[in-house]
Short mmCIF file of C-alpha atoms and ligand atoms in Angstrom, two decimals:
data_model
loop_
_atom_site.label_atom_id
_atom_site.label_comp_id
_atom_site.label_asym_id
_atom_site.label_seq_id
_atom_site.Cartn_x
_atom_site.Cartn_y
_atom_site.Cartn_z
CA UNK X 18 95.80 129.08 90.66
CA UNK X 19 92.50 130.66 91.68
CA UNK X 20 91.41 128.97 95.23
CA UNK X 21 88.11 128.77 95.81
CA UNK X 22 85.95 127.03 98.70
CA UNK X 23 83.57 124.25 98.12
CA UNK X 24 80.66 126.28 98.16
CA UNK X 25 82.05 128.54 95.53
CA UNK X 26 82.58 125.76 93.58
CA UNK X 27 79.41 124.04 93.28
CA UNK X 28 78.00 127.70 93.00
CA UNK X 29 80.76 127.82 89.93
CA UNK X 30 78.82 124.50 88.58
CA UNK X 31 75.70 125.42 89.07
CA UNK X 32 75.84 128.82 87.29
CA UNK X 33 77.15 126.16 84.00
CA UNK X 34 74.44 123.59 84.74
CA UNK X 35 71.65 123.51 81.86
CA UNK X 36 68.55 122.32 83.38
CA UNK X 37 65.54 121.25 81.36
CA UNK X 38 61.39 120.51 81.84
CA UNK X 39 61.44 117.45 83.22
CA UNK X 40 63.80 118.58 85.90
CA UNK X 41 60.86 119.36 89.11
CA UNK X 42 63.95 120.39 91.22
CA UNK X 43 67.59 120.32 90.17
CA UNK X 44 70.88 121.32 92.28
CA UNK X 45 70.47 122.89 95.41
CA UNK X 46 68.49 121.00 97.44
CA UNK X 47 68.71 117.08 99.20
CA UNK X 48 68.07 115.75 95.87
CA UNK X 49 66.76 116.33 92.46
CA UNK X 50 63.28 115.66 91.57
CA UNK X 51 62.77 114.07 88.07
CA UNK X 52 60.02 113.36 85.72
CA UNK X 53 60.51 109.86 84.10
CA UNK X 54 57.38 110.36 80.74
CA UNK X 55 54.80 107.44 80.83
CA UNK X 56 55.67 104.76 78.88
CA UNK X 57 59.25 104.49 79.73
CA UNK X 58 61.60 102.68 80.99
CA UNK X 59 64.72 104.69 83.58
CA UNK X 60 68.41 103.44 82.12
CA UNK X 61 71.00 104.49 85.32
CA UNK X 62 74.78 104.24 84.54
CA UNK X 63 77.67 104.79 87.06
CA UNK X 64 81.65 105.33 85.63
CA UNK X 65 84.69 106.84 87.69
CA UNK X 66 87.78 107.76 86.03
CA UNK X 67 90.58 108.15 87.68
CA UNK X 68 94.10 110.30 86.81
CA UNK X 69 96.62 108.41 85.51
CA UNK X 70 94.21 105.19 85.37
CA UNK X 71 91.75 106.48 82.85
CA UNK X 72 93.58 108.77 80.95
CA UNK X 73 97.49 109.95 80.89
CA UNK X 74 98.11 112.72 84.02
CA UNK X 75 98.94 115.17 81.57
CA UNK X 76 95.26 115.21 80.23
CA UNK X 77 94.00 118.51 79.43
CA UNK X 78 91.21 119.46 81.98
CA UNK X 79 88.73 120.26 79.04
CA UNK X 80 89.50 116.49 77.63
CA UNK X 81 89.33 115.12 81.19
CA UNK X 82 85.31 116.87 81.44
CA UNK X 83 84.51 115.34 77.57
CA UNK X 84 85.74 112.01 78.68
CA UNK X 85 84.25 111.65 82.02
CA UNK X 86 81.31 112.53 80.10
CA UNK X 87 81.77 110.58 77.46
CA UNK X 88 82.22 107.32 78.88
CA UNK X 89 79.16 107.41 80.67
CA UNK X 90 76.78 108.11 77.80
CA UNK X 91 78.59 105.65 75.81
CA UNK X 92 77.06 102.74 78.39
CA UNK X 93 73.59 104.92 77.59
CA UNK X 94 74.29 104.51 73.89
CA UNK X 95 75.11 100.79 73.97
CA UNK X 96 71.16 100.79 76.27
CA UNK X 97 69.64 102.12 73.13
CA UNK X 98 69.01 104.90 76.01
CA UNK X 99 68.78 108.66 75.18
CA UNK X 100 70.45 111.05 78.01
CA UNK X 101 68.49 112.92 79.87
CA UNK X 102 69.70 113.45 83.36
CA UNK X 103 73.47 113.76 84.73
CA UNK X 104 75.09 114.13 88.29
CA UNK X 105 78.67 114.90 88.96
CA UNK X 106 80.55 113.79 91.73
CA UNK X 107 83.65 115.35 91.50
CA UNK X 108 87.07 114.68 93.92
CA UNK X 109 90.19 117.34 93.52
CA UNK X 110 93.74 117.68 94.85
CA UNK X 111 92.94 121.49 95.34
CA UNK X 112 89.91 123.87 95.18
CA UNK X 113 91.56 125.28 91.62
CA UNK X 114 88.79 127.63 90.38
CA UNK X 115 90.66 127.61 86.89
CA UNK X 116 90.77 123.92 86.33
CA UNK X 117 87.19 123.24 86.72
CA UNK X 118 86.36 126.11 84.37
CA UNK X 119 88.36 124.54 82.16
CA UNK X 120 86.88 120.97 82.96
CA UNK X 121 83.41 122.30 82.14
CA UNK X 122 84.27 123.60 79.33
CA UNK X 123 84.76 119.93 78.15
CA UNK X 124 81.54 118.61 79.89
CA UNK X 125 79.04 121.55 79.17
CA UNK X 126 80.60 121.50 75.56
CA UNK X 127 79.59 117.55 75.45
CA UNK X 128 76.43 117.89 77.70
CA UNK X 129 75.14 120.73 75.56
CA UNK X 130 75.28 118.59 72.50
CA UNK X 131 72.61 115.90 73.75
CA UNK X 132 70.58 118.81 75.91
CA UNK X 133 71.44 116.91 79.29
CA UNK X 134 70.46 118.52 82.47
CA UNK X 135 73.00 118.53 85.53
CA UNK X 136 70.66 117.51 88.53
CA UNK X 137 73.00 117.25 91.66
CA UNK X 138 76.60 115.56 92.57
CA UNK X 139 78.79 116.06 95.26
CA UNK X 140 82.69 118.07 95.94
CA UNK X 141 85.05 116.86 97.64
CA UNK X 142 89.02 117.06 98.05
CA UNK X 143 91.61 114.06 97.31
CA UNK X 144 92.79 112.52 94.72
CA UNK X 145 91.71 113.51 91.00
CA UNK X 146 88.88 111.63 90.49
CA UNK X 147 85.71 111.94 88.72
CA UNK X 148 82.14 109.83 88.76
CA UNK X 149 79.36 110.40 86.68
CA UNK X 150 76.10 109.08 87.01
CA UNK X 151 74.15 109.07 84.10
CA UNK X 152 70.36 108.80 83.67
CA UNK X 153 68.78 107.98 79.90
CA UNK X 154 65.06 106.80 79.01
CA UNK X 155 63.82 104.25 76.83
CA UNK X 156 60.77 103.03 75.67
CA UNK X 157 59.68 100.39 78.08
CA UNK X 158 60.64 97.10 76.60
CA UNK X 159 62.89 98.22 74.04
CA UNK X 160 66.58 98.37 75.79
CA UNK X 161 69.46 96.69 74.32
CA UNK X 162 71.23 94.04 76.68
CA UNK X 163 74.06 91.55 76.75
CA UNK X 164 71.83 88.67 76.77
CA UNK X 165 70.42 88.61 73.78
CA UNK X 166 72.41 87.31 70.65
CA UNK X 167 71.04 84.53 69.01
CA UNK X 168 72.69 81.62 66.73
CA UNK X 169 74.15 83.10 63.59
CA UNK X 170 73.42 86.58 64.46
CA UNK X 171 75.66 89.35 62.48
CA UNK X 172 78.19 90.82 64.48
CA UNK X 173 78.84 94.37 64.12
CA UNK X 174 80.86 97.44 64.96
CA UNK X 175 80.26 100.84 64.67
CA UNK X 176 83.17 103.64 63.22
CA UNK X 177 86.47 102.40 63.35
CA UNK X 178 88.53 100.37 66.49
CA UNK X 179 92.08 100.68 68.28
CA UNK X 180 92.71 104.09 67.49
CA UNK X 181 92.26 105.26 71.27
CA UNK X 182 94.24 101.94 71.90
CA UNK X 183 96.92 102.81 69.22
CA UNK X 184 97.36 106.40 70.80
CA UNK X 185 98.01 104.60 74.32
CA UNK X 186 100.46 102.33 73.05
CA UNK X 187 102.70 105.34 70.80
CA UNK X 188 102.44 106.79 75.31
CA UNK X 189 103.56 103.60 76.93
CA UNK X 190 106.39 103.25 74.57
CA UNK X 191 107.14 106.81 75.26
CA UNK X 192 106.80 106.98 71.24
CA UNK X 193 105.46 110.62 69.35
CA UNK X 194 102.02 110.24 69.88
CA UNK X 195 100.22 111.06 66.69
CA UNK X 196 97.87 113.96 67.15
CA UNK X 197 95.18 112.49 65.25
CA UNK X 198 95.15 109.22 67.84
CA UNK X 199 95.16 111.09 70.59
CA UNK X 200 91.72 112.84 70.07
CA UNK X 201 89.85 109.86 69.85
CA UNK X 202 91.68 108.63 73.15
CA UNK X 203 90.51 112.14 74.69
CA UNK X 204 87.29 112.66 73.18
CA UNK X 205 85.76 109.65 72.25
CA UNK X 206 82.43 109.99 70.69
CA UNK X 207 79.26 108.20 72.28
CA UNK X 208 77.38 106.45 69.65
CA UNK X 209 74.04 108.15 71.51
CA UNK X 210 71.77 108.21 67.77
CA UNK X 211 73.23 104.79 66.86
CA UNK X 212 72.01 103.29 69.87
CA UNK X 213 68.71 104.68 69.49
CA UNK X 214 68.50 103.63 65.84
CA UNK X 215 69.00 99.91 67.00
CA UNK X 216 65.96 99.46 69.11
CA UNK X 217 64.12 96.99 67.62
CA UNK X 218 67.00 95.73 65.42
CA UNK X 219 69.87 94.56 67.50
CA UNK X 220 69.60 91.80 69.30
CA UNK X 221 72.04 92.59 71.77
CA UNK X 222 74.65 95.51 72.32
CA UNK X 223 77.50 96.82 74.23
CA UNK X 224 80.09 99.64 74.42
CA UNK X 225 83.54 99.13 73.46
CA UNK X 226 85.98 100.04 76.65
CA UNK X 227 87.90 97.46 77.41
CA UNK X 228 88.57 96.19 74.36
CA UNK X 229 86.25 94.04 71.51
CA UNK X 230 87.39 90.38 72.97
CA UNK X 231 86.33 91.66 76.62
CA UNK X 232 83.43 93.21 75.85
CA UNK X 233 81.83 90.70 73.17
CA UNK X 234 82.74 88.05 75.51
CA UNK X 235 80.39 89.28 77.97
CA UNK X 236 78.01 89.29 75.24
CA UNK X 237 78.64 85.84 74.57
CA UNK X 238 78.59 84.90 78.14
CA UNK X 239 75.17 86.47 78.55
CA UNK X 240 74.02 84.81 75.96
CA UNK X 241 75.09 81.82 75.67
CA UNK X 242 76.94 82.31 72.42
CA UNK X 243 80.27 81.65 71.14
CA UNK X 244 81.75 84.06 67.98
CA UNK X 245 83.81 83.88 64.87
CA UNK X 246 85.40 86.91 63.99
CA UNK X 247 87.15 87.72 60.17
CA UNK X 248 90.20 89.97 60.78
CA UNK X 249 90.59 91.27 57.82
CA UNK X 250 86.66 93.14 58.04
CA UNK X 251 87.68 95.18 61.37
CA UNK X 252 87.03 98.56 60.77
CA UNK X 253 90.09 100.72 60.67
CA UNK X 254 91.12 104.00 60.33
CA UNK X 255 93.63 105.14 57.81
CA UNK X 256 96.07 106.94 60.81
CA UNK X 257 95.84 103.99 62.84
CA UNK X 258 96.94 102.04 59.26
CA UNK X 259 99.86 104.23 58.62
CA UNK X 260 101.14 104.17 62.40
CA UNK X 261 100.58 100.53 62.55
CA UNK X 262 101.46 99.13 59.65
CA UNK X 263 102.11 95.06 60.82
CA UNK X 264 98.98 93.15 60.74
CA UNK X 265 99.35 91.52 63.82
CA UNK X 266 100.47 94.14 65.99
CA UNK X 267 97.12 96.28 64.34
CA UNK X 268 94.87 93.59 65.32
CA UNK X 269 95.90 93.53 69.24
CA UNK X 270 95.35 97.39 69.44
CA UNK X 271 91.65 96.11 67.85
CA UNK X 272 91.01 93.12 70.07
CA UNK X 273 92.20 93.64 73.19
CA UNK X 274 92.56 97.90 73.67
CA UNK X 275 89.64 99.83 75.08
CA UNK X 276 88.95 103.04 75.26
CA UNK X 277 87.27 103.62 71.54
CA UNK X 278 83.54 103.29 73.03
CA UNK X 279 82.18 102.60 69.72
CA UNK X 280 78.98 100.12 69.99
CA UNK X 281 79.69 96.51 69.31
CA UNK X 282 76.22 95.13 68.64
CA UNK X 283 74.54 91.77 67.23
CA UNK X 284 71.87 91.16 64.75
CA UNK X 285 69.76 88.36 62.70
CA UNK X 286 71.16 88.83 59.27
CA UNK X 287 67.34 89.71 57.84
CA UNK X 288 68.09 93.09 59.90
CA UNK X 289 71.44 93.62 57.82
CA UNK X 290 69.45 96.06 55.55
CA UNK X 291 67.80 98.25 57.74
CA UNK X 292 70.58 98.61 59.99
CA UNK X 293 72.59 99.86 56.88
CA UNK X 294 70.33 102.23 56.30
CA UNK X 295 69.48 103.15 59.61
CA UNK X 296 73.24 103.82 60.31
CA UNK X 297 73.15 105.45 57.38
CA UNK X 298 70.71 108.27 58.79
CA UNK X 299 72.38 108.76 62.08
CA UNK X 300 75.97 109.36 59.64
CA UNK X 301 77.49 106.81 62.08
CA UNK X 302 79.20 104.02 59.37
CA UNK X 303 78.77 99.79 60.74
CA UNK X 304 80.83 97.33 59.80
CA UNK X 305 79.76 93.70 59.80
CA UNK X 306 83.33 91.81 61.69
CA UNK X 307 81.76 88.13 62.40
CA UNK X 308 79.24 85.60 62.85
CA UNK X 309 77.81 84.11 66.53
CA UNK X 310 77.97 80.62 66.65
CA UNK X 311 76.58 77.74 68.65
CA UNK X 312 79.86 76.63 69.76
CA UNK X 313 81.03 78.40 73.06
CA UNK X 314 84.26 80.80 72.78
CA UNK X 315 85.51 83.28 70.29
CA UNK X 316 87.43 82.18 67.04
CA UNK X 317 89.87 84.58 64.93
CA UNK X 318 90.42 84.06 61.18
CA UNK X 319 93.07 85.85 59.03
CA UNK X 320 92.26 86.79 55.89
CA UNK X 321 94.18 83.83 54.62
CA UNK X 322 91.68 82.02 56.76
CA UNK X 323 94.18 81.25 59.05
CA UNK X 324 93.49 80.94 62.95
CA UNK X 325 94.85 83.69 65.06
CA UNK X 326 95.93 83.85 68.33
CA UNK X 327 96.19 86.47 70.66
CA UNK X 328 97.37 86.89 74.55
CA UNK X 329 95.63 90.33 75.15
CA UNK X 330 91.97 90.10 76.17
CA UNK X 331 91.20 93.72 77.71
CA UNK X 332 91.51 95.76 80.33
CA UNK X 333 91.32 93.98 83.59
CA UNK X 334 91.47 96.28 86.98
CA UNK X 335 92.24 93.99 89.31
CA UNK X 336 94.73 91.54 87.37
CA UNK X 337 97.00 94.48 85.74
CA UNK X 338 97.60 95.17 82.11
CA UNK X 339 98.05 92.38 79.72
CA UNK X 340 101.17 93.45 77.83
P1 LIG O 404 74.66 117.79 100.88
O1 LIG O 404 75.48 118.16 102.05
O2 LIG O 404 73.17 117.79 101.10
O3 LIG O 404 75.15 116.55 100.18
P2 LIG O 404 76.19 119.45 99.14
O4 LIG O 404 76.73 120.65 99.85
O5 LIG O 404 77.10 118.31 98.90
O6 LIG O 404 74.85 119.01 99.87
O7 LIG O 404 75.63 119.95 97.75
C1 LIG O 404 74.73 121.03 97.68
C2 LIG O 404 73.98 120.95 96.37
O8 LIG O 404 74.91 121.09 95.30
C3 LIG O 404 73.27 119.61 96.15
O9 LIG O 404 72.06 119.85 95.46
C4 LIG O 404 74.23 118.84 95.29
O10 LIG O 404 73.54 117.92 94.45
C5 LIG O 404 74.88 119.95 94.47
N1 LIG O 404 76.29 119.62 94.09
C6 LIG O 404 77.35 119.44 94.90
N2 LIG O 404 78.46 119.15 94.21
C7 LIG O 404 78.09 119.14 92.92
C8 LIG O 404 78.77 118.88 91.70
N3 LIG O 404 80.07 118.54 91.67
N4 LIG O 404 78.06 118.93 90.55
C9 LIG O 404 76.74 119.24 90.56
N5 LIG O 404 76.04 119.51 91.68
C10 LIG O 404 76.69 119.45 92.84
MG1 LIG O 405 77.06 116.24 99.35
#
């Protein structure tokens, strides 16, 4: 292991940090100086993740600087935000040189994808632990919220769900974990062009991390809203088929595991077409799952229309795992 001191460190950061013009002042100084464009509106997200919380202690350090990354412009995406601006605040057992290369490798790979500028953060020593805080801009007037869904509204998902939650469970049960399930629980993809391509059309959105029941529910909290969603349209991938074969014990990974961060968004069903083909543009594929209805609280059908019931609801922090 290659010690090195905090100042080293940062300096070891900095040297990896892409800046860009509306940066006035970046790291270095008390704080960064930004330019937020005329017009627009400042979208500020905050996510820690934690070893052995947020992903299995054995996470590469690479996949640990994707994710951390990841997560954060995922709550960007589900804004209809586009990154701009980034700062790291980053806690380590040891000063190990050769782990945070490796970490950046994952976050500068990421960060270099959407052209985000690393403005500032902070270094300090304890327990592995990593917040981002994550700065995107949107048109003024044109975010996607929570609060938004309206009476009969389409209720969609982007790419597939449960794989990341499908990969967790093959760890739990100390099963093989397939290779292919693993990825998306280690690099999930932040649906960054899908959320843009929704301004205008959604009528609310969020990000899927604790799991579609807990996350739509807060939709339907904010607005209002209850939901009835058709089992037998959620998205799925054909790994997550073959490892999962039961219908049942598919659908909990899909309803109540996290950790997929695809975008879970609702629309008026006059929008249905130009969301298709908007989708289509950004390559990202959208699956209609459900309906938002007047009546409060969330129904499941089978495809048999048969009602389903389910005891997971998401990840809770405070009230432990359910199942
Ligand atoms: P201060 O004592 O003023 O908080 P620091 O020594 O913590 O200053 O940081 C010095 C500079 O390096 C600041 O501009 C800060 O934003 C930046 N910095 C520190 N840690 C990180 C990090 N993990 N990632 C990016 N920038 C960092
Ligand atoms: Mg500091």
């Amino acid at each position: 292991m290659a010690v090195a001191g905090e100042f080293d460190l940062i300096e070891r950061i900095r040297a990896r940090a892409a800046s860009r013009p509306d940066v006035i002042l970046g790291i270095g100084d008390d704080a960064a100086l930004l330019q937020v464009p005329a017009g627009h509106e400042l979208a500020v997200t905050t996510d820690t993740l934690i070893a052995g919380v947020h992903f299995p202690a054995d996470t590469e350090a690479q996949d640990i600087g994707w994710k951390a990354l990841a997560v954060n412009l995922s709550d960007l995406a589900a804004m209809g935000a586009e990154p701009a601006w980034i700062s790291l605040a980053l806690t380590m057992p040891e000063s190990d040189a050769d782990w945070l290369d490796a970490f950046l490798d994952g976050f500068c790979e990421l960060a270099a994808e959407h052209r985000l500028a690393l403005i500032g953060g902070d270094t300090t020593r304890g327990p592995l632990s990593i917040t981002i805080t994550a700065h995107g801009l949107v048109p003024a007037g044109t975010a996607l919220r929570r609060d938004g869904a309206g009476f009969n509204d389409d209720i969609w998902v982007t790419g597939t769900i449960g794989d990341a939650a499908g990969a967790l469970s093959q760890w739990r049960g100390k099963a093989l974990m397939s290779a292919k399930l693993r990825h998306r629980l280690d690099r999930p993809t932040p649906r960054i062009a899908a959320g843009i391509a929704l301004r205008g059309l959604a009528s609310a959105a969020i990000d899927i991390s604790d799991g579609l029941l807990a996350d739509l529910g807060h939709v339907l909290r904010r607005s209002g809203s209850g939901a009835e969603l058709d089992l037998g349209r959620l998205p799925t991938s054909r790994t997550l088929a073959e490892h999962f074969p039961g219908d049942a014990d598919r659908w909990r990974l899909q309803l109540g595991g996290g950790d997929d961060y695809e975008l879970c968004f609702t629309a008026a069903p006059a929008h249905a077409l130009a969301i298709e083909q908007a989708m289509a543009a950004c390559e990202t594929s959208a699956t209609v799952i459900g309906r938002i209805t007047g009546e409060p609280g969330l129904r499941l059908g089978t495809p048999e229309g048969e009602k389903f019931e389910t005891g997971a609801s998401g990840y809770l922090h405070f009230e432990g795992k359910p199942n």
